[in-house]
CSV table of C-alpha atoms in Angstrom, one decimal:
chain,number,residue,atom,x,y,z
A,13,THR,CA,83.3,-228.8,-14.2
A,14,GLY,CA,86.3,-226.5,-13.6
A,15,THR,CA,84.7,-223.1,-13.8
A,16,LEU,CA,84.9,-220.3,-11.3
A,17,ALA,CA,81.1,-220.0,-11.2
A,18,ASN,CA,80.7,-223.6,-10.2
A,19,ALA,CA,83.4,-223.4,-7.6
A,20,LEU,CA,81.6,-220.4,-6.0
A,21,ILE,CA,78.3,-222.2,-6.0
A,22,HIS,CA,79.9,-225.2,-4.3
A,23,HIS,CA,81.7,-223.0,-1.7
A,24,CYS,CA,78.9,-220.5,-0.9
A,25,GLY,CA,75.7,-222.3,-2.0
A,26,SER,CA,72.9,-219.9,-2.9
A,27,SER,CA,74.1,-217.0,-0.7
A,28,LEU,CA,75.9,-215.2,-3.5
A,29,SER,CA,74.5,-212.2,-5.4
A,30,GLY,CA,72.2,-213.3,-8.2
A,31,ILE,CA,72.8,-210.2,-10.4
A,32,GLY,CA,74.1,-211.3,-13.8
A,33,GLY,CA,72.2,-214.6,-13.7
A,34,VAL,CA,72.5,-217.8,-11.8
A,35,ARG,CA,75.3,-219.0,-14.1
A,36,ARG,CA,77.5,-216.0,-13.0
A,37,PRO,CA,76.8,-215.9,-9.2
A,38,GLY,CA,78.4,-212.8,-7.7
A,39,ILE,CA,80.8,-212.3,-10.6
A,40,VAL,CA,81.4,-208.5,-11.0
A,41,HIS,CA,84.1,-208.6,-13.6
A,42,ARG,CA,86.1,-211.1,-15.6
A,43,ILE,CA,89.7,-211.9,-16.5
A,44,ASP,CA,90.6,-213.9,-19.5
A,45,ARG,CA,90.7,-217.7,-19.3
A,46,ASP,CA,94.2,-218.7,-18.3
A,47,THR,CA,95.1,-215.3,-16.9
A,48,SER,CA,96.1,-215.6,-13.3
A,49,GLY,CA,95.6,-213.1,-10.5
A,50,VAL,CA,93.1,-211.4,-8.2
A,51,LEU,CA,89.4,-211.1,-8.8
A,52,VAL,CA,86.5,-209.8,-6.6
A,53,VAL,CA,83.2,-211.6,-6.1
A,54,ALA,CA,80.1,-210.0,-4.6
A,55,LYS,CA,78.2,-211.9,-1.9
A,56,THR,CA,75.2,-209.6,-1.8
A,57,ASP,CA,73.2,-207.7,-4.4
A,58,GLN,CA,74.1,-204.4,-2.7
A,59,ALA,CA,77.8,-205.1,-3.0
A,60,HIS,CA,77.3,-206.3,-6.5
A,61,ARG,CA,75.6,-203.2,-7.7
A,62,ALA,CA,78.2,-200.9,-6.0
A,63,LEU,CA,81.1,-202.8,-7.4
A,64,ALA,CA,79.5,-203.0,-10.9
A,65,GLU,CA,79.2,-199.2,-10.9
A,66,ALA,CA,82.9,-198.8,-9.9
A,67,PHE,CA,84.0,-201.2,-12.7
A,68,ALA,CA,81.7,-199.5,-15.2
A,69,ASP,CA,83.5,-196.2,-14.3
A,70,HIS,CA,86.9,-197.9,-14.8
A,71,GLY,CA,88.5,-195.9,-12.0
A,72,ARG,CA,87.9,-192.5,-13.4
A,73,SER,CA,86.4,-191.5,-10.0
A,74,GLY,CA,89.4,-192.8,-8.2
A,75,ASP,CA,87.4,-195.7,-6.5
A,76,LEU,CA,89.0,-198.5,-8.6
A,77,GLU,CA,92.6,-199.4,-9.4
A,78,ARG,CA,93.6,-202.4,-11.5
A,79,ALA,CA,97.1,-203.3,-12.6
A,80,TYR,CA,98.3,-206.3,-14.6
A,81,VAL,CA,101.8,-207.5,-15.4
A,82,ALA,CA,102.7,-209.2,-18.6
A,83,LEU,CA,105.8,-210.8,-20.1
A,84,VAL,CA,106.0,-209.7,-23.7
A,85,TRP,CA,108.3,-210.2,-26.7
A,86,GLY,CA,110.7,-207.3,-27.3
A,87,THR,CA,110.2,-204.0,-25.6
A,88,PRO,CA,108.2,-200.9,-26.5
A,89,SER,CA,110.2,-198.0,-27.8
A,90,ARG,CA,109.0,-195.8,-24.9
A,91,ALA,CA,109.4,-196.7,-21.3
A,92,ALA,CA,105.8,-195.7,-20.7
A,93,GLY,CA,102.9,-194.8,-22.9
A,94,THR,CA,99.2,-195.2,-23.7
A,95,ILE,CA,97.7,-197.4,-26.4
A,96,GLU,CA,94.3,-196.1,-27.6
A,97,THR,CA,92.3,-197.8,-30.3
A,98,TRP,CA,88.9,-199.2,-31.2
A,99,LEU,CA,88.4,-203.0,-30.8
A,100,GLY,CA,85.9,-205.3,-32.4
A,101,ARG,CA,85.5,-208.9,-33.6
A,102,SER,CA,88.3,-210.2,-35.8
A,103,ASN,CA,87.4,-210.8,-39.4
A,104,GLN,CA,89.6,-213.9,-39.4
A,105,ASP,CA,88.3,-215.5,-36.2
A,106,ARG,CA,85.0,-214.3,-34.6
A,107,THR,CA,86.1,-215.6,-31.2
A,108,LEU,CA,89.0,-213.1,-31.2
A,109,ARG,CA,89.3,-209.3,-31.1
A,110,ALA,CA,91.1,-207.0,-33.3
A,111,VAL,CA,91.8,-203.3,-33.8
A,112,VAL,CA,89.1,-202.0,-36.1
A,113,PRO,CA,88.0,-198.6,-37.6
A,114,GLN,CA,86.1,-196.4,-35.2
A,115,GLY,CA,83.0,-196.3,-37.4
A,116,ARG,CA,82.4,-200.0,-37.4
A,117,PRO,CA,79.2,-201.0,-35.6
A,118,ASP,CA,80.9,-203.2,-33.1
A,119,ALA,CA,83.9,-200.9,-32.5
A,120,ARG,CA,84.5,-200.2,-28.8
A,121,HIS,CA,86.9,-197.6,-27.4
A,122,ALA,CA,89.9,-199.2,-25.7
A,123,ILE,CA,92.7,-197.4,-23.6
A,124,THR,CA,95.6,-199.2,-22.0
A,125,HIS,CA,98.4,-197.4,-20.1
A,126,TYR,CA,101.7,-199.4,-19.9
A,127,THR,CA,105.0,-199.1,-18.1
A,128,VAL,CA,108.1,-201.2,-18.9
A,129,LEU,CA,109.3,-202.6,-15.6
A,130,GLU,CA,112.2,-204.8,-16.8
A,131,ARG,CA,114.1,-205.5,-20.0
A,132,TYR,CA,115.8,-208.9,-20.7
A,133,GLY,CA,118.7,-209.7,-22.9
A,134,ASP,CA,120.7,-207.2,-25.1
A,135,MET,CA,119.7,-203.7,-23.9
A,136,ASN,CA,120.0,-202.4,-27.5
A,137,GLU,CA,117.5,-204.9,-28.7
A,138,PRO,CA,115.9,-206.7,-25.7
A,139,ILE,CA,114.4,-210.2,-26.4
A,140,ALA,CA,111.6,-209.7,-23.9
A,141,SER,CA,110.2,-207.3,-21.2
A,142,LEU,CA,108.1,-207.3,-18.1
A,143,VAL,CA,105.4,-204.7,-18.6
A,144,GLU,CA,102.7,-203.3,-16.2
A,145,CYS,CA,99.4,-202.5,-17.8
A,146,ARG,CA,96.6,-200.4,-16.3
A,147,LEU,CA,93.2,-200.4,-17.9
A,148,GLU,CA,91.1,-197.3,-18.5
A,149,THR,CA,88.5,-199.4,-20.3
A,150,GLY,CA,87.7,-203.1,-19.9
A,151,ARG,CA,87.3,-204.7,-23.4
A,152,THR,CA,87.6,-208.4,-24.1
A,153,HIS,CA,91.3,-209.4,-24.5
A,154,GLN,CA,92.2,-205.7,-24.4
A,155,ILE,CA,95.8,-206.1,-23.1
A,156,ARG,CA,96.6,-209.0,-25.3
A,157,VAL,CA,95.3,-207.2,-28.4
A,158,HIS,CA,96.9,-203.9,-27.6
A,159,MET,CA,100.4,-205.3,-26.9
A,160,ALA,CA,100.2,-207.4,-30.1
A,161,HIS,CA,99.1,-204.3,-32.0
A,162,VAL,CA,102.2,-202.4,-31.0
A,163,GLY,CA,104.4,-205.3,-31.9
A,164,HIS,CA,105.0,-206.9,-28.5
A,165,PRO,CA,102.6,-209.8,-28.0
A,166,LEU,CA,102.4,-211.7,-24.7
A,167,ILE,CA,104.7,-214.7,-24.4
A,168,GLY,CA,102.6,-217.9,-24.6
A,169,ASP,CA,99.7,-216.2,-26.3
A,170,GLN,CA,98.5,-218.7,-28.8
A,171,ALA,CA,95.8,-216.4,-30.2
A,172,TYR,CA,97.6,-213.1,-30.7
A,173,GLY,CA,101.3,-214.0,-30.7
A,174,ARG,CA,101.5,-217.0,-33.0
A,175,SER,CA,103.9,-215.3,-35.4
A,176,PHE,CA,106.4,-214.7,-32.6
A,177,ARG,CA,106.7,-218.4,-31.6
A,178,THR,CA,109.9,-218.9,-33.5
A,179,LYS,CA,111.6,-216.2,-31.3
A,180,ALA,CA,112.0,-218.9,-28.7
A,181,ASN,CA,114.6,-220.6,-31.0
A,182,ARG,CA,117.0,-217.7,-30.2
A,183,LEU,CA,116.9,-218.5,-26.5
A,184,PRO,CA,119.3,-220.6,-24.3
A,185,GLU,CA,118.1,-224.2,-24.0
A,186,GLU,CA,116.5,-224.0,-20.5
A,187,LEU,CA,114.7,-220.8,-21.3
A,188,ARG,CA,113.7,-222.0,-24.7
A,189,ALA,CA,112.1,-225.1,-23.2
A,190,ALA,CA,110.3,-223.1,-20.5
A,191,VAL,CA,108.8,-220.7,-23.1
A,192,GLN,CA,107.8,-223.5,-25.5
A,193,GLY,CA,106.2,-225.3,-22.6
A,194,PHE,CA,104.4,-222.2,-21.3
A,195,GLU,CA,100.7,-223.1,-22.0
A,196,ARG,CA,99.0,-219.8,-21.4
A,197,GLN,CA,99.4,-216.1,-22.1
A,198,ALA,CA,101.9,-214.6,-19.6
A,199,LEU,CA,99.4,-212.2,-18.0
A,200,HIS,CA,98.7,-211.8,-14.3
A,201,ALA,CA,96.2,-209.5,-12.5
A,202,ARG,CA,98.6,-208.2,-9.9
A,203,LEU,CA,96.5,-205.5,-8.1
A,204,LEU,CA,92.9,-204.7,-7.4
A,205,ALA,CA,91.8,-201.8,-5.2
A,206,PHE,CA,88.2,-200.6,-4.7
A,207,ARG,CA,86.0,-198.9,-2.2
A,208,HIS,CA,84.1,-201.2,0.2
A,209,PRO,CA,80.5,-201.0,-1.0
A,210,VAL,CA,79.2,-200.7,2.6
A,211,THR,CA,81.8,-199.0,4.8
A,212,GLY,CA,83.4,-196.9,2.1
A,213,GLU,CA,86.9,-198.0,3.1
A,214,MET,CA,89.4,-198.4,0.3
A,215,MET,CA,90.4,-202.1,0.0
A,216,ARG,CA,93.6,-203.1,-1.7
A,217,PHE,CA,94.5,-206.7,-2.8
A,218,GLU,CA,97.7,-207.9,-4.5
A,219,ALA,CA,98.5,-211.3,-5.8
A,220,PRO,CA,102.2,-212.3,-6.3
A,221,LEU,CA,103.3,-213.8,-9.6
A,222,PRO,CA,102.3,-217.5,-9.8
A,223,GLU,CA,105.0,-220.0,-10.0
A,224,ASP,CA,104.9,-220.5,-13.8
A,225,MET,CA,105.4,-216.8,-14.5
A,226,ALA,CA,107.9,-216.3,-11.7
A,227,THR,CA,110.0,-219.1,-13.2
A,228,LEU,CA,109.9,-217.6,-16.6
A,229,GLN,CA,110.8,-214.1,-15.3
A,230,HIS,CA,113.7,-215.6,-13.3
A,231,LEU,CA,115.1,-217.3,-16.4
A,232,PHE,CA,114.7,-214.2,-18.6
A,233,SER,CA,116.5,-212.2,-15.8
A,234,ALA,CA,119.5,-214.4,-16.2
A,235,LEU,CA,120.1,-213.5,-19.8
């Protein structure tokens, strides 16, 4: 039915780790629907437990590294920085997340470190940027909410960037058509590194930009 879990069951049968329930075979962590990139799946319970511990620690011990790249509207005022807030369910839409007061019962601490990699358009007021984000916490929709919170939502993000859709009207025709036809948030899990749960060896995996984001980046670069 088009889910990763069903694809894993089809590919590996019943050999995958059962931790997390039969509907999530071997799945240690998640990336948002329509976010592309690299993801690790555990084939044994031993591997699942070790990887789950690493992800719960969010790399503070140095055994986990995660990096995402995103195409965002505008550019942050600083070339690099940290966004630190509390996230909870949105009052407008319970399926979405929002920045909320720390004292709210559902508030969860969220920290994102970002670096601006490229700026596109007028350097005094760039129309868009390529940003790398590294997570210190792993909250639902964290990067998308945090970038929108600082005024730079992800291109194509229909949930958190709706108010920026008209910005596409300022773009050249080919780029405008590409942005308007981009049907997902422009977010890609570029890098995942972790310690092998059995050998202890550091493993490092990188996924190049998929064709749709690479095309968008190329068109923005031509501005």
